[in-house]
Amino acid sequence: MAFSADELRVLRRVLAIALHPSPLPDEDVQDCLRLAGAVDEAVGEAGRLRAFLLADLVRYRNALPGSVSGYLELLQDALAGGYDPRPDDLAALRALRHRPVAAALLERCRVLAERSVRARLAGRAAAPAAPAPRSRLLALPGGRAADAEPERPKTPAAPPRPVPPAERPAPKPSEVFPPRRPVPPPQERAAG
């Protein structure tokens, strides 16, 4: 993630305020909120890109063996990004292990899958969790926290009632099964 010069100035001010708390002017609060929004947008975009790449990986895996080189390249990129190989990936790599790149990836994926299983059995989450949604920067001294009223606990909403199906007449058989039209026989060509 890269910050612009303005964003770095805001970040530097926020860090200084975090070290030496003092009331913030409204302009600084607005800058902090804009920076938080930009960071949230970047995190969301990274999540969307990851989801797209993993969906692409599944498409390439489903198109094997015709998409071998693209699949192996996408799998390497996904593994570099923290992807835990699935059983389908291991099965696909076993089928492709006659290729040197696939054999090396198979060994790497076996190690990662074993590590993931051991971590789950130990009770720890092996896969990186999706970033939790951040709360707004309302806790800054002099920020909007002083103006905001405390949040009330939300009561769970009642489940929606099922809507009765609208009364409509039963369809006629001709509406469900349209009449067949006769297909003319193909014309035979005369040889010669």
PDB file of C-alpha atoms in Angstrom:
ATOM      1  CA  MET A   1       0.000   0.000   0.000  1.00  0.00           C
ATOM      2  CA  ALA A   2       1.414   3.394  -0.919  1.00  0.00           C
ATOM      3  CA  PHE A   3       0.515   6.722   0.674  1.00  0.00           C
ATOM      4  CA  SER A   4       0.532  10.080  -1.049  1.00  0.00           C
ATOM      5  CA  ALA A   5       2.506  12.986   0.421  1.00  0.00           C
ATOM      6  CA  ASP A   6      -0.676  14.501   1.900  1.00  0.00           C
ATOM      7  CA  GLU A   7      -1.697  11.181   3.431  1.00  0.00           C
ATOM      8  CA  LEU A   8       1.769  10.793   4.964  1.00  0.00           C
ATOM      9  CA  ARG A   9       1.473  14.255   6.547  1.00  0.00           C
ATOM     10  CA  VAL A  10      -1.895  13.291   8.046  1.00  0.00           C
ATOM     11  CA  LEU A  11      -0.500   9.985   9.264  1.00  0.00           C
ATOM     12  CA  ARG A  12       2.488  11.723  10.852  1.00  0.00           C
ATOM     13  CA  ARG A  13       0.143  14.170  12.657  1.00  0.00           C
ATOM     14  CA  VAL A  14      -2.078  11.333  13.878  1.00  0.00           C
ATOM     15  CA  LEU A  15       0.903   9.410  15.219  1.00  0.00           C
ATOM     16  CA  ALA A  16       2.179  12.528  16.991  1.00  0.00           C
ATOM     17  CA  ILE A  17      -1.263  13.064  18.535  1.00  0.00           C
ATOM     18  CA  ALA A  18      -1.402   9.405  19.594  1.00  0.00           C
ATOM     19  CA  LEU A  19       1.904   9.869  21.433  1.00  0.00           C
ATOM     20  CA  HIS A  20       0.920  13.226  22.949  1.00  0.00           C
ATOM     21  CA  PRO A  21      -2.887  13.362  23.191  1.00  0.00           C
ATOM     22  CA  SER A  22      -4.426  16.767  22.758  1.00  0.00           C
ATOM     23  CA  PRO A  23      -7.729  18.072  21.383  1.00  0.00           C
ATOM     24  CA  LEU A  24      -7.859  18.095  17.608  1.00  0.00           C
ATOM     25  CA  PRO A  25      -9.079  20.892  15.402  1.00  0.00           C
ATOM     26  CA  ASP A  26     -11.985  19.971  13.104  1.00  0.00           C
ATOM     27  CA  GLU A  27      -9.703  20.160  10.060  1.00  0.00           C
ATOM     28  CA  ASP A  28      -7.412  17.455  11.511  1.00  0.00           C
ATOM     29  CA  VAL A  29     -10.412  15.278  12.376  1.00  0.00           C
ATOM     30  CA  GLN A  30     -11.656  15.569   8.782  1.00  0.00           C
ATOM     31  CA  ASP A  31      -8.182  14.703   7.452  1.00  0.00           C
ATOM     32  CA  CYS A  32      -8.065  11.633   9.705  1.00  0.00           C
ATOM     33  CA  LEU A  33     -11.511  10.524   8.550  1.00  0.00           C
ATOM     34  CA  ARG A  34     -10.516  10.939   4.894  1.00  0.00           C
ATOM     35  CA  LEU A  35      -7.334   8.932   5.482  1.00  0.00           C
ATOM     36  CA  ALA A  36      -9.288   6.203   7.291  1.00  0.00           C
ATOM     37  CA  GLY A  37     -11.729   6.077   4.385  1.00  0.00           C
ATOM     38  CA  ALA A  38      -8.882   5.782   1.885  1.00  0.00           C
ATOM     39  CA  VAL A  39      -7.286   2.958   3.881  1.00  0.00           C
ATOM     40  CA  ASP A  40     -10.636   1.165   4.178  1.00  0.00           C
ATOM     41  CA  GLU A  41     -11.149   1.489   0.429  1.00  0.00           C
ATOM     42  CA  ALA A  42      -7.668   0.078  -0.258  1.00  0.00           C
ATOM     43  CA  VAL A  43      -8.289  -2.871   2.086  1.00  0.00           C
ATOM     44  CA  GLY A  44     -11.648  -3.536   0.430  1.00  0.00           C
ATOM     45  CA  GLU A  45     -10.081  -3.373  -3.013  1.00  0.00           C
ATOM     46  CA  ALA A  46      -7.363  -5.823  -1.942  1.00  0.00           C
ATOM     47  CA  GLY A  47     -10.084  -8.203  -0.726  1.00  0.00           C
ATOM     48  CA  ARG A  48     -11.958  -7.922  -4.020  1.00  0.00           C
ATOM     49  CA  LEU A  49      -8.741  -8.539  -5.980  1.00  0.00           C
ATOM     50  CA  ARG A  50      -7.962 -11.615  -3.857  1.00  0.00           C
ATOM     51  CA  ALA A  51     -11.471 -12.990  -4.403  1.00  0.00           C
ATOM     52  CA  PHE A  52     -11.127 -12.423  -8.164  1.00  0.00           C
ATOM     53  CA  LEU A  53      -7.746 -14.161  -8.291  1.00  0.00           C
ATOM     54  CA  LEU A  54      -9.027 -17.156  -6.328  1.00  0.00           C
ATOM     55  CA  ALA A  55     -12.073 -17.428  -8.605  1.00  0.00           C
ATOM     56  CA  ASP A  56      -9.716 -17.260 -11.591  1.00  0.00           C
ATOM     57  CA  LEU A  57      -7.625 -20.030 -10.051  1.00  0.00           C
ATOM     58  CA  VAL A  58     -10.730 -22.234  -9.751  1.00  0.00           C
ATOM     59  CA  ARG A  59     -11.655 -21.539 -13.403  1.00  0.00           C
ATOM     60  CA  TYR A  60      -8.170 -22.510 -14.578  1.00  0.00           C
ATOM     61  CA  ARG A  61      -8.174 -25.633 -12.376  1.00  0.00           C
ATOM     62  CA  ASN A  62     -11.531 -26.688 -13.826  1.00  0.00           C
ATOM     63  CA  ALA A  63     -10.166 -26.225 -17.365  1.00  0.00           C
ATOM     64  CA  LEU A  64      -7.181 -28.541 -16.823  1.00  0.00           C
ATOM     65  CA  PRO A  65      -5.271 -30.041 -18.623  1.00  0.00           C
ATOM     66  CA  GLY A  66      -5.663 -27.398 -21.321  1.00  0.00           C
ATOM     67  CA  SER A  67      -4.784 -24.539 -18.968  1.00  0.00           C
ATOM     68  CA  VAL A  68      -1.736 -26.038 -17.262  1.00  0.00           C
ATOM     69  CA  SER A  69       0.679 -23.137 -17.614  1.00  0.00           C
ATOM     70  CA  GLY A  70      -1.901 -20.527 -16.567  1.00  0.00           C
ATOM     71  CA  TYR A  71      -3.046 -22.640 -13.617  1.00  0.00           C
ATOM     72  CA  LEU A  72       0.489 -23.224 -12.337  1.00  0.00           C
ATOM     73  CA  GLU A  73       1.294 -19.520 -12.610  1.00  0.00           C
ATOM     74  CA  LEU A  74      -1.901 -18.492 -10.798  1.00  0.00           C
ATOM     75  CA  LEU A  75      -1.330 -21.091  -8.092  1.00  0.00           C
ATOM     76  CA  GLN A  76       2.191 -19.779  -7.490  1.00  0.00           C
ATOM     77  CA  ASP A  77       0.832 -16.227  -7.166  1.00  0.00           C
ATOM     78  CA  ALA A  78      -1.927 -17.375  -4.818  1.00  0.00           C
ATOM     79  CA  LEU A  79       0.519 -19.302  -2.626  1.00  0.00           C
ATOM     80  CA  ALA A  80       2.751 -16.227  -2.435  1.00  0.00           C
ATOM     81  CA  GLY A  81      -0.307 -14.289  -1.242  1.00  0.00           C
ATOM     82  CA  GLY A  82      -1.006 -16.698   1.640  1.00  0.00           C
ATOM     83  CA  TYR A  83      -3.453 -19.076  -0.071  1.00  0.00           C
ATOM     84  CA  ASP A  84      -3.902 -22.480   1.588  1.00  0.00           C
ATOM     85  CA  PRO A  85      -4.071 -25.141  -1.123  1.00  0.00           C
ATOM     86  CA  ARG A  86      -7.356 -27.038  -1.302  1.00  0.00           C
ATOM     87  CA  PRO A  87      -7.728 -30.786  -1.868  1.00  0.00           C
ATOM     88  CA  ASP A  88      -8.703 -30.004  -5.487  1.00  0.00           C
ATOM     89  CA  ASP A  89      -5.372 -28.229  -5.975  1.00  0.00           C
ATOM     90  CA  LEU A  90      -3.461 -31.221  -4.588  1.00  0.00           C
ATOM     91  CA  ALA A  91      -5.390 -33.614  -6.842  1.00  0.00           C
ATOM     92  CA  ALA A  92      -4.743 -31.429  -9.893  1.00  0.00           C
ATOM     93  CA  LEU A  93      -1.035 -31.204  -9.086  1.00  0.00           C
ATOM     94  CA  ARG A  94      -0.815 -34.974  -8.606  1.00  0.00           C
ATOM     95  CA  ALA A  95      -2.236 -35.415 -12.101  1.00  0.00           C
ATOM     96  CA  LEU A  96       0.329 -32.949 -13.476  1.00  0.00           C
ATOM     97  CA  ARG A  97       3.365 -34.111 -11.477  1.00  0.00           C
ATOM     98  CA  HIS A  98       5.165 -35.284 -14.638  1.00  0.00           C
ATOM     99  CA  ARG A  99       5.942 -31.591 -15.197  1.00  0.00           C
ATOM    100  CA  PRO A 100       8.849 -30.280 -13.094  1.00  0.00           C
ATOM    101  CA  VAL A 101       7.045 -27.070 -12.071  1.00  0.00           C
ATOM    102  CA  ALA A 102       3.943 -28.991 -11.016  1.00  0.00           C
ATOM    103  CA  ALA A 103       6.044 -31.497  -9.040  1.00  0.00           C
ATOM    104  CA  ALA A 104       7.764 -28.677  -7.141  1.00  0.00           C
ATOM    105  CA  LEU A 105       4.409 -26.986  -6.487  1.00  0.00           C
ATOM    106  CA  LEU A 106       2.931 -30.295  -5.306  1.00  0.00           C
ATOM    107  CA  GLU A 107       5.658 -30.672  -2.702  1.00  0.00           C
ATOM    108  CA  ARG A 108       5.211 -27.064  -1.561  1.00  0.00           C
ATOM    109  CA  CYS A 109       1.415 -27.474  -1.382  1.00  0.00           C
ATOM    110  CA  ARG A 110       1.740 -30.716   0.609  1.00  0.00           C
ATOM    111  CA  VAL A 111       3.841 -28.925   3.216  1.00  0.00           C
ATOM    112  CA  LEU A 112       1.410 -25.988   3.377  1.00  0.00           C
ATOM    113  CA  ALA A 113      -1.645 -28.243   3.573  1.00  0.00           C
ATOM    114  CA  GLU A 114      -0.070 -30.329   6.349  1.00  0.00           C
ATOM    115  CA  ARG A 115       0.806 -27.177   8.284  1.00  0.00           C
ATOM    116  CA  SER A 116      -2.745 -25.891   7.842  1.00  0.00           C
ATOM    117  CA  VAL A 117      -4.295 -29.150   9.066  1.00  0.00           C
ATOM    118  CA  ARG A 118      -2.005 -29.251  12.095  1.00  0.00           C
ATOM    119  CA  ALA A 119      -2.872 -25.671  12.955  1.00  0.00           C
ATOM    120  CA  ARG A 120      -6.604 -26.392  12.719  1.00  0.00           C
ATOM    121  CA  LEU A 121      -6.220 -29.487  14.874  1.00  0.00           C
ATOM    122  CA  ALA A 122      -4.319 -27.425  17.420  1.00  0.00           C
ATOM    123  CA  GLY A 123      -7.253 -25.008  17.530  1.00  0.00           C
ATOM    124  CA  ARG A 124      -5.590 -22.075  15.845  1.00  0.00           C
ATOM    125  CA  ALA A 125      -6.834 -20.454  12.677  1.00  0.00           C
ATOM    126  CA  ALA A 126      -4.268 -21.218   9.992  1.00  0.00           C
ATOM    127  CA  ALA A 127      -5.731 -19.108   7.214  1.00  0.00           C
ATOM    128  CA  PRO A 128      -5.321 -15.354   7.526  1.00  0.00           C
ATOM    129  CA  ALA A 129      -8.595 -13.920   8.716  1.00  0.00           C
ATOM    130  CA  ALA A 130     -10.342 -11.289   6.685  1.00  0.00           C
ATOM    131  CA  PRO A 131      -9.656  -7.887   8.147  1.00  0.00           C
ATOM    132  CA  ALA A 132     -12.283  -6.938  10.670  1.00  0.00           C
ATOM    133  CA  PRO A 133     -14.226  -3.824   9.791  1.00  0.00           C
ATOM    134  CA  ARG A 134     -12.614  -0.898  11.523  1.00  0.00           C
ATOM    135  CA  SER A 135     -14.630   1.476  13.563  1.00  0.00           C
ATOM    136  CA  ARG A 136     -14.589   5.109  12.603  1.00  0.00           C
ATOM    137  CA  LEU A 137     -11.969   7.323  14.212  1.00  0.00           C
ATOM    138  CA  LEU A 138     -14.343   8.660  16.821  1.00  0.00           C
ATOM    139  CA  ALA A 139     -12.049   7.981  19.762  1.00  0.00           C
ATOM    140  CA  LEU A 140      -9.580  10.742  18.898  1.00  0.00           C
ATOM    141  CA  PRO A 141      -9.407  13.423  21.564  1.00  0.00           C
ATOM    142  CA  GLY A 142     -11.459  16.386  20.432  1.00  0.00           C
ATOM    143  CA  GLY A 143     -13.030  14.293  17.687  1.00  0.00           C
ATOM    144  CA  ARG A 144     -16.672  13.512  17.199  1.00  0.00           C
ATOM    145  CA  ALA A 145     -16.761  11.144  20.178  1.00  0.00           C
ATOM    146  CA  ALA A 146     -17.591  14.018  22.483  1.00  0.00           C
ATOM    147  CA  ASP A 147     -20.562  15.015  20.307  1.00  0.00           C
ATOM    148  CA  ALA A 148     -21.830  11.497  19.624  1.00  0.00           C
ATOM    149  CA  GLU A 149     -24.323   9.915  21.950  1.00  0.00           C
ATOM    150  CA  PRO A 150     -23.531   6.408  23.229  1.00  0.00           C
ATOM    151  CA  GLU A 151     -24.728   3.561  21.069  1.00  0.00           C
ATOM    152  CA  ARG A 152     -27.785   1.710  22.265  1.00  0.00           C
ATOM    153  CA  PRO A 153     -27.766  -2.071  22.062  1.00  0.00           C
ATOM    154  CA  LYS A 154     -29.660  -3.253  19.036  1.00  0.00           C
ATOM    155  CA  THR A 155     -32.568  -5.601  19.540  1.00  0.00           C
ATOM    156  CA  PRO A 156     -32.764  -8.510  17.141  1.00  0.00           C
ATOM    157  CA  ALA A 157     -35.376  -8.000  14.474  1.00  0.00           C
ATOM    158  CA  ALA A 158     -38.264 -10.430  14.260  1.00  0.00           C
ATOM    159  CA  PRO A 159     -37.979 -12.858  11.350  1.00  0.00           C
ATOM    160  CA  PRO A 160     -40.015 -11.766   8.339  1.00  0.00           C
ATOM    161  CA  ARG A 161     -43.376 -13.415   7.899  1.00  0.00           C
ATOM    162  CA  PRO A 162     -43.764 -15.633   4.872  1.00  0.00           C
ATOM    163  CA  VAL A 163     -45.771 -13.955   2.166  1.00  0.00           C
ATOM    164  CA  PRO A 164     -48.673 -16.135   0.975  1.00  0.00           C
ATOM    165  CA  PRO A 165     -48.435 -16.938  -2.714  1.00  0.00           C
ATOM    166  CA  ALA A 166     -50.682 -14.842  -4.872  1.00  0.00           C
ATOM    167  CA  GLU A 167     -53.789 -16.597  -6.076  1.00  0.00           C
ATOM    168  CA  ARG A 168     -53.352 -17.380  -9.717  1.00  0.00           C
ATOM    169  CA  PRO A 169     -54.981 -19.977 -11.871  1.00  0.00           C
ATOM    170  CA  ALA A 170     -53.168 -23.174 -12.709  1.00  0.00           C
ATOM    171  CA  PRO A 171     -51.500 -23.024 -16.121  1.00  0.00           C
ATOM    172  CA  LYS A 172     -53.073 -24.863 -19.003  1.00  0.00           C
ATOM    173  CA  PRO A 173     -51.204 -27.834 -20.428  1.00  0.00           C
ATOM    174  CA  SER A 174     -50.711 -25.922 -23.671  1.00  0.00           C
ATOM    175  CA  GLU A 175     -48.932 -23.164 -21.742  1.00  0.00           C
ATOM    176  CA  VAL A 176     -46.599 -25.578 -19.989  1.00  0.00           C
ATOM    177  CA  PHE A 177     -46.037 -27.929 -22.929  1.00  0.00           C
ATOM    178  CA  PRO A 178     -46.331 -26.001 -26.188  1.00  0.00           C
ATOM    179  CA  PRO A 179     -47.506 -28.014 -29.180  1.00  0.00           C
ATOM    180  CA  ARG A 180     -44.793 -29.650 -31.216  1.00  0.00           C
ATOM    181  CA  ARG A 181     -44.334 -28.444 -34.690  1.00  0.00           C
ATOM    182  CA  PRO A 182     -43.512 -31.087 -37.270  1.00  0.00           C
ATOM    183  CA  VAL A 183     -39.929 -30.963 -38.465  1.00  0.00           C
ATOM    184  CA  PRO A 184     -39.638 -31.364 -42.233  1.00  0.00           C
ATOM    185  CA  PRO A 185     -37.393 -34.269 -43.266  1.00  0.00           C
ATOM    186  CA  PRO A 186     -34.018 -33.228 -44.622  1.00  0.00           C
ATOM    187  CA  GLN A 187     -33.775 -33.231 -48.381  1.00  0.00           C
ATOM    188  CA  GLU A 188     -31.648 -36.030 -49.661  1.00  0.00           C
ATOM    189  CA  ARG A 189     -28.966 -35.121 -52.097  1.00  0.00           C
ATOM    190  CA  ALA A 190     -28.716 -37.034 -55.251  1.00  0.00           C
ATOM    191  CA  ALA A 191     -25.271 -38.508 -55.763  1.00  0.00           C
ATOM    192  CA  GLY A 192     -23.765 -38.112 -59.135  1.00  0.00           C
TER     193      GLY A 192
END
